[in-house]
mmCIF file of C-alpha atoms and ligand atoms in Angstrom:
data_model
loop_
_atom_site.group_PDB
_atom_site.id
_atom_site.type_symbol
_atom_site.label_atom_id
_atom_site.label_comp_id
_atom_site.label_asym_id
_atom_site.label_seq_id
_atom_site.Cartn_x
_atom_site.Cartn_y
_atom_site.Cartn_z
ATOM 1 C CA MET A 97 2.323 -9.505 28.867
ATOM 2 C CA ARG A 98 3.565 -8.730 25.377
ATOM 3 C CA ILE A 99 0.803 -8.294 22.794
ATOM 4 C CA PRO A 100 1.723 -10.340 19.712
ATOM 5 C CA VAL A 101 2.278 -8.489 16.449
ATOM 6 C CA ILE A 102 1.695 -9.990 13.017
ATOM 7 C CA ALA A 103 2.933 -7.647 10.293
ATOM 8 C CA GLY A 104 2.635 -8.161 6.554
ATOM 9 C CA ASN A 105 5.358 -6.747 4.339
ATOM 10 C CA TRP A 106 3.919 -6.420 0.855
ATOM 11 C CA LYS A 107 7.302 -5.401 -0.595
ATOM 12 C CA LEU A 108 7.092 -4.155 -4.197
ATOM 13 C CA PHE A 109 3.797 -5.845 -4.968
ATOM 14 C CA LYS A 110 0.319 -4.583 -5.751
ATOM 15 C CA THR A 111 -1.166 -1.509 -7.344
ATOM 16 C CA ILE A 112 -3.330 0.849 -5.326
ATOM 17 C CA GLY A 113 -6.447 -1.000 -6.476
ATOM 18 C CA GLU A 114 -4.974 -4.400 -5.621
ATOM 19 C CA SER A 115 -3.858 -3.142 -2.205
ATOM 20 C CA VAL A 116 -7.317 -1.810 -1.419
ATOM 21 C CA ALA A 117 -8.856 -5.104 -2.552
ATOM 22 C CA LEU A 118 -6.487 -7.062 -0.318
ATOM 23 C CA VAL A 119 -7.359 -5.114 2.837
ATOM 24 C CA ASP A 120 -11.027 -5.218 1.893
ATOM 25 C CA ASP A 121 -10.757 -9.008 1.828
ATOM 26 C CA LEU A 122 -8.607 -9.143 4.965
ATOM 27 C CA LYS A 123 -10.711 -6.984 7.281
ATOM 28 C CA PRO A 124 -13.687 -9.336 7.746
ATOM 29 C CA LEU A 125 -11.377 -12.347 8.111
ATOM 30 C CA VAL A 126 -9.566 -10.803 11.086
ATOM 31 C CA ALA A 127 -12.367 -8.688 12.558
ATOM 32 C CA ASN A 128 -12.982 -11.129 15.406
ATOM 33 C CA ILE A 129 -9.350 -11.707 16.266
ATOM 34 C CA HIS A 130 -8.512 -9.865 19.455
ATOM 35 C CA GLY A 131 -5.264 -9.534 21.346
ATOM 36 C CA VAL A 132 -3.082 -9.441 18.231
ATOM 37 C CA GLU A 133 -1.664 -6.252 16.712
ATOM 38 C CA ILE A 134 -2.249 -6.608 12.964
ATOM 39 C CA VAL A 135 -0.127 -4.473 10.638
ATOM 40 C CA VAL A 136 0.098 -4.282 6.850
ATOM 41 C CA ALA A 137 2.845 -2.508 4.904
ATOM 42 C CA PRO A 138 1.841 -1.639 1.326
ATOM 43 C CA VAL A 139 3.996 0.341 -1.119
ATOM 44 C CA PHE A 140 4.189 4.105 -0.491
ATOM 45 C CA THR A 141 1.758 4.995 -3.268
ATOM 46 C CA ALA A 142 -1.018 2.867 -1.754
ATOM 47 C CA LEU A 143 -0.664 4.024 1.869
ATOM 48 C CA SER A 144 -3.188 6.797 1.881
ATOM 49 C CA ARG A 145 -5.913 4.804 0.114
ATOM 50 C CA VAL A 146 -5.324 1.735 2.278
ATOM 51 C CA CYS A 147 -5.520 4.026 5.318
ATOM 52 C CA ASP A 148 -9.059 5.032 4.289
ATOM 53 C CA VAL A 149 -10.039 1.371 4.093
ATOM 54 C CA VAL A 150 -8.548 0.236 7.424
ATOM 55 C CA LYS A 151 -9.818 3.214 9.410
ATOM 56 C CA GLY A 152 -11.964 2.003 12.315
ATOM 57 C CA SER A 153 -10.799 -1.609 11.897
ATOM 58 C CA ASN A 154 -8.196 -3.607 13.832
ATOM 59 C CA VAL A 155 -5.702 -3.398 10.958
ATOM 60 C CA LEU A 156 -2.854 -0.913 11.341
ATOM 61 C CA LEU A 157 -0.729 0.611 8.621
ATOM 62 C CA ALA A 158 3.045 0.583 8.157
ATOM 63 C CA ALA A 159 5.423 1.933 5.558
ATOM 64 C CA GLN A 160 8.354 -0.156 4.365
ATOM 65 C CA ASP A 161 11.029 2.493 4.877
ATOM 66 C CA CYS A 162 11.510 6.180 5.686
ATOM 67 C CA TYR A 163 14.175 8.868 5.615
ATOM 68 C CA TRP A 164 15.530 10.580 8.720
ATOM 69 C CA GLU A 165 15.105 14.238 7.736
ATOM 70 C CA GLU A 166 11.778 16.017 8.174
ATOM 71 C CA GLU A 167 11.939 17.842 4.851
ATOM 72 C CA GLY A 168 14.414 19.375 2.426
ATOM 73 C CA ALA A 169 16.241 18.747 -0.802
ATOM 74 C CA PHE A 170 16.214 14.950 -0.568
ATOM 75 C CA THR A 171 14.695 13.840 -3.859
ATOM 76 C CA GLY A 172 12.886 10.555 -3.684
ATOM 77 C CA GLU A 173 12.804 10.261 0.084
ATOM 78 C CA VAL A 174 9.784 10.148 2.415
ATOM 79 C CA ALA A 175 9.896 11.636 5.913
ATOM 80 C CA PRO A 176 8.368 9.895 8.938
ATOM 81 C CA ARG A 177 5.961 12.783 9.552
ATOM 82 C CA LEU A 178 4.620 12.324 6.006
ATOM 83 C CA LEU A 179 4.038 8.648 6.746
ATOM 84 C CA LYS A 180 2.138 9.685 9.838
ATOM 85 C CA ASP A 181 0.195 12.109 7.667
ATOM 86 C CA ALA A 182 -0.664 9.241 5.300
ATOM 87 C CA GLY A 183 -2.081 7.245 8.226
ATOM 88 C CA CYS A 184 0.838 5.048 9.257
ATOM 89 C CA SER A 185 1.399 4.005 12.852
ATOM 90 C CA HIS A 186 4.413 1.818 12.075
ATOM 91 C CA VAL A 187 7.399 1.803 9.744
ATOM 92 C CA ILE A 188 9.716 -1.075 8.824
ATOM 93 C CA ILE A 189 13.361 -0.041 9.048
ATOM 94 C CA GLY A 190 16.496 -1.881 7.935
ATOM 95 C CA HIS A 191 14.832 -4.766 6.120
ATOM 96 C CA SER A 192 17.504 -7.094 4.744
ATOM 97 C CA GLU A 193 16.477 -6.241 1.173
ATOM 98 C CA ARG A 194 17.243 -2.606 1.899
ATOM 99 C CA ARG A 195 20.553 -3.587 3.496
ATOM 100 C CA GLN A 196 21.429 -5.856 0.526
ATOM 101 C CA TYR A 197 20.279 -3.759 -2.435
ATOM 102 C CA PHE A 198 20.078 -0.162 -1.220
ATOM 103 C CA GLY A 199 23.113 0.299 0.994
ATOM 104 C CA GLU A 200 21.266 0.449 4.308
ATOM 105 C CA THR A 201 23.720 0.402 7.208
ATOM 106 C CA ASP A 202 23.384 0.174 10.966
ATOM 107 C CA LEU A 203 24.039 3.925 11.053
ATOM 108 C CA SER A 204 21.226 4.748 8.641
ATOM 109 C CA VAL A 205 18.949 2.315 10.490
ATOM 110 C CA ASN A 206 19.767 4.169 13.692
ATOM 111 C CA LYS A 207 19.028 7.612 12.210
ATOM 112 C CA LYS A 208 15.776 6.396 10.668
ATOM 113 C CA THR A 209 14.691 4.710 13.884
ATOM 114 C CA LYS A 210 15.256 7.878 15.917
ATOM 115 C CA ALA A 211 13.437 9.997 13.336
ATOM 116 C CA ALA A 212 10.509 7.563 13.168
ATOM 117 C CA ILE A 213 10.086 7.563 16.938
ATOM 118 C CA ALA A 214 10.349 11.352 17.070
ATOM 119 C CA ALA A 215 7.504 11.546 14.542
ATOM 120 C CA GLY A 216 5.314 9.298 16.697
ATOM 121 C CA LEU A 217 5.719 6.089 14.708
ATOM 122 C CA THR A 218 6.592 2.632 15.974
ATOM 123 C CA ALA A 219 9.771 1.427 14.296
ATOM 124 C CA ILE A 220 9.974 -2.238 13.273
ATOM 125 C CA VAL A 221 13.753 -2.599 13.239
ATOM 126 C CA CYS A 222 14.965 -5.602 11.226
ATOM 127 C CA VAL A 223 18.121 -7.572 11.885
ATOM 128 C CA GLY A 224 19.354 -10.898 10.569
ATOM 129 C CA GLU A 225 22.413 -12.851 9.533
ATOM 130 C CA LEU A 226 23.374 -14.087 6.064
ATOM 131 C CA LEU A 227 23.757 -17.805 5.448
ATOM 132 C CA ALA A 228 27.536 -17.279 5.273
ATOM 133 C CA ASP A 229 27.481 -15.625 8.713
ATOM 134 C CA ARG A 230 25.579 -18.575 10.189
ATOM 135 C CA GLU A 231 27.882 -21.102 8.565
ATOM 136 C CA ALA A 232 30.901 -19.208 9.898
ATOM 137 C CA GLY A 233 29.462 -19.319 13.419
ATOM 138 C CA GLN A 234 28.974 -15.544 13.421
ATOM 139 C CA THR A 235 25.221 -15.291 13.876
ATOM 140 C CA PHE A 236 25.384 -13.791 17.358
ATOM 141 C CA SER A 237 28.154 -11.295 16.603
ATOM 142 C CA VAL A 238 26.311 -10.070 13.477
ATOM 143 C CA ILE A 239 23.040 -9.682 15.375
ATOM 144 C CA GLU A 240 24.809 -7.958 18.256
ATOM 145 C CA ALA A 241 26.400 -5.396 15.947
ATOM 146 C CA GLN A 242 23.092 -4.726 14.175
ATOM 147 C CA ILE A 243 21.175 -4.283 17.431
ATOM 148 C CA GLN A 244 23.867 -2.157 19.057
ATOM 149 C CA GLY A 245 24.237 0.017 15.971
ATOM 150 C CA GLY A 246 20.558 0.248 15.136
ATOM 151 C CA LEU A 247 19.451 1.156 18.659
ATOM 152 C CA ALA A 248 22.494 3.254 19.634
ATOM 153 C CA GLY A 249 21.737 6.341 21.680
ATOM 154 C CA LEU A 250 18.052 5.568 22.206
ATOM 155 C CA GLU A 251 16.583 6.318 25.610
ATOM 156 C CA ALA A 252 15.178 3.298 27.441
ATOM 157 C CA ASN A 253 11.778 5.015 27.255
ATOM 158 C CA SER A 254 11.890 5.084 23.472
ATOM 159 C CA LEU A 255 12.063 1.308 23.281
ATOM 160 C CA ARG A 256 8.288 1.329 23.846
ATOM 161 C CA HIS A 257 8.139 2.524 20.257
ATOM 162 C CA VAL A 258 10.457 -0.137 18.871
ATOM 163 C CA ILE A 259 9.642 -3.637 17.681
ATOM 164 C CA VAL A 260 12.605 -5.810 16.706
ATOM 165 C CA ALA A 261 12.240 -8.231 13.787
ATOM 166 C CA TYR A 262 14.742 -11.064 13.599
ATOM 167 C CA GLU A 263 14.840 -12.226 10.005
ATOM 168 C CA PRO A 264 17.610 -14.639 9.058
ATOM 169 C CA VAL A 265 18.374 -13.586 5.484
ATOM 170 C CA TRP A 266 18.637 -17.206 4.342
ATOM 171 C CA ALA A 267 15.026 -17.759 5.376
ATOM 172 C CA ILE A 268 13.475 -14.755 3.609
ATOM 173 C CA GLY A 269 11.502 -15.702 0.517
ATOM 174 C CA THR A 270 13.284 -19.049 0.301
ATOM 175 C CA GLY A 271 10.702 -21.335 1.864
ATOM 176 C CA LYS A 272 13.377 -22.315 4.431
ATOM 177 C CA THR A 273 12.164 -21.355 7.885
ATOM 178 C CA ALA A 274 14.468 -21.330 10.873
ATOM 179 C CA SER A 275 13.445 -24.143 13.182
ATOM 180 C CA ASP A 276 11.496 -23.081 16.258
ATOM 181 C CA ALA A 277 14.595 -23.743 18.359
ATOM 182 C CA GLN A 278 16.959 -21.840 16.025
ATOM 183 C CA ALA A 279 14.656 -18.828 16.061
ATOM 184 C CA GLN A 280 14.097 -18.980 19.823
ATOM 185 C CA GLU A 281 17.856 -19.125 20.453
ATOM 186 C CA VAL A 282 18.437 -15.858 18.599
ATOM 187 C CA HIS A 283 15.353 -14.182 20.073
ATOM 188 C CA ALA A 284 16.542 -15.027 23.590
ATOM 189 C CA PHE A 285 19.967 -13.647 22.688
ATOM 190 C CA ILE A 286 18.409 -10.383 21.435
ATOM 191 C CA ARG A 287 16.338 -10.034 24.612
ATOM 192 C CA GLN A 288 19.445 -10.540 26.757
ATOM 193 C CA LEU A 289 21.275 -7.971 24.672
ATOM 194 C CA ILE A 290 18.474 -5.497 25.324
ATOM 195 C CA VAL A 291 18.823 -6.186 29.062
ATOM 196 C CA SER A 292 22.480 -5.238 28.845
ATOM 197 C CA LEU A 293 21.952 -2.201 26.582
ATOM 198 C CA PHE A 294 18.873 -0.896 28.421
ATOM 199 C CA ASN A 295 17.375 -2.775 31.367
ATOM 200 C CA GLN A 296 15.342 -5.817 32.315
ATOM 201 C CA SER A 297 11.930 -4.160 32.183
ATOM 202 C CA VAL A 298 12.591 -2.735 28.709
ATOM 203 C CA ALA A 299 13.717 -6.191 27.559
ATOM 204 C CA ASP A 300 10.664 -7.853 29.124
ATOM 205 C CA ALA A 301 8.358 -5.473 27.266
ATOM 206 C CA VAL A 302 9.954 -5.271 23.821
ATOM 207 C CA ARG A 303 8.296 -7.361 21.102
ATOM 208 C CA ILE A 304 10.657 -9.452 18.994
ATOM 209 C CA LEU A 305 9.156 -10.784 15.769
ATOM 210 C CA TYR A 306 10.439 -13.645 13.671
ATOM 211 C CA GLY A 307 10.501 -13.282 9.883
ATOM 212 C CA GLY A 308 11.493 -15.720 7.165
ATOM 213 C CA SER A 309 9.003 -17.892 5.255
ATOM 214 C CA VAL A 310 6.349 -17.764 7.973
ATOM 215 C CA LYS A 311 3.264 -19.621 6.746
ATOM 216 C CA PRO A 312 -0.036 -20.752 8.290
ATOM 217 C CA ASP A 313 1.442 -24.198 8.933
ATOM 218 C CA ASN A 314 4.573 -23.120 10.801
ATOM 219 C CA VAL A 315 3.390 -20.053 12.707
ATOM 220 C CA LYS A 316 1.976 -21.965 15.674
ATOM 221 C CA GLY A 317 5.274 -23.660 16.500
ATOM 222 C CA LEU A 318 7.191 -20.398 16.216
ATOM 223 C CA MET A 319 4.650 -18.527 18.339
ATOM 224 C CA SER A 320 4.849 -21.161 21.068
ATOM 225 C CA GLN A 321 8.453 -20.135 21.768
ATOM 226 C CA PRO A 322 8.822 -17.943 24.859
ATOM 227 C CA ASP A 323 10.736 -15.103 23.177
ATOM 228 C CA ILE A 324 8.891 -15.008 19.853
ATOM 229 C CA ASP A 325 6.236 -12.306 20.027
ATOM 230 C CA GLY A 326 4.980 -12.267 16.476
ATOM 231 C CA ALA A 327 5.914 -12.492 12.842
ATOM 232 C CA LEU A 328 6.969 -10.292 9.965
ATOM 233 C CA VAL A 329 5.460 -11.989 6.945
ATOM 234 C CA GLY A 330 6.353 -11.433 3.295
ATOM 235 C CA GLY A 331 4.954 -13.822 0.684
ATOM 236 C CA ALA A 332 2.135 -15.217 2.800
ATOM 237 C CA SER A 333 0.841 -11.709 3.554
ATOM 238 C CA LEU A 334 -0.059 -11.131 -0.101
ATOM 239 C CA LYS A 335 -3.194 -13.274 0.118
ATOM 240 C CA ALA A 336 -5.915 -12.378 2.608
ATOM 241 C CA GLU A 337 -6.642 -16.018 3.526
ATOM 242 C CA SER A 338 -3.072 -17.014 4.333
ATOM 243 C CA PHE A 339 -2.318 -13.788 6.214
ATOM 244 C CA ALA A 340 -5.561 -14.113 8.201
ATOM 245 C CA ALA A 341 -4.649 -17.713 9.051
ATOM 246 C CA ILE A 342 -1.287 -16.505 10.393
ATOM 247 C CA VAL A 343 -2.956 -13.702 12.368
ATOM 248 C CA GLY A 344 -5.316 -16.317 13.798
ATOM 249 C CA PHE A 345 -2.443 -18.571 14.942
ATOM 250 C CA ASP A 346 -4.040 -18.864 18.361
ATOM 251 C CA SER A 347 -7.574 -19.705 17.310
HETATM 252 C C1 LIG B 201 9.948 -10.407 4.701
HETATM 253 O O1 LIG B 201 9.740 -9.835 3.658
HETATM 254 O O2 LIG B 201 10.241 -9.753 5.707
HETATM 255 C C2 LIG B 201 9.825 -11.867 4.762
HETATM 256 C C3 LIG B 201 10.051 -12.470 5.893
HETATM 257 O O3 LIG B 201 9.448 -12.517 3.596
HETATM 258 P P1 LIG B 201 8.935 -14.043 3.467
HETATM 259 O O4 LIG B 201 7.885 -14.250 4.524
HETATM 260 O O5 LIG B 201 8.403 -14.153 2.091
HETATM 261 O O6 LIG B 201 10.121 -14.930 3.717
#
């Protein structure tokens, strides 16, 4: 049994006060939802304050990125152990916006993933093809390279601390969701890939989230697919009501 994960990526939105207000509104709306791992990822500056608010609730905290070194002369970076210190249990790594705008590569994703796991965090490792890749029939080869590169050298045991997020880049923030069948096809491919890179039991246990314009009205169909174990949600996570409705997909 894989416990579903619904994670909200707040991207570069919300002040500390607005972040605290959002989780304050969210907590009572999801308090009675059991059997779903609920994660929110505010900006770095809000993490510690949001941590105080979610403490003792069923809402977990993620950062949106990390660096791979523990400390040193790396101006502007944040180490996984500092995220842990700020109250995070999860960290998003390799989001397509970081790949597109900040030069994230499969190698840096791999280093960050290893460092996050070593610090005791769960890494939400993002992969996804561009529209041009899909149109060129290269979706599977792109995903394969990202998974192989991002998870290279990890022990099978470590995969317990990895969540994969499949986010077709053409579906992020565009209002265009992959169809249930399109998403399922890639999720099944990723699971098979994990069988070949690790083993069947690792692949059976790993959670694979779908991301890309997930909304309250499309989450049910996506979640009914056998290899879709949750959602990474951008826009719809910025309002407590819509995020709570997604978290409550099963109610
Ligand atoms: C995301 O930021 O990971 C995302 C999927 O965004 P949206 O839900 O807005 O498409």
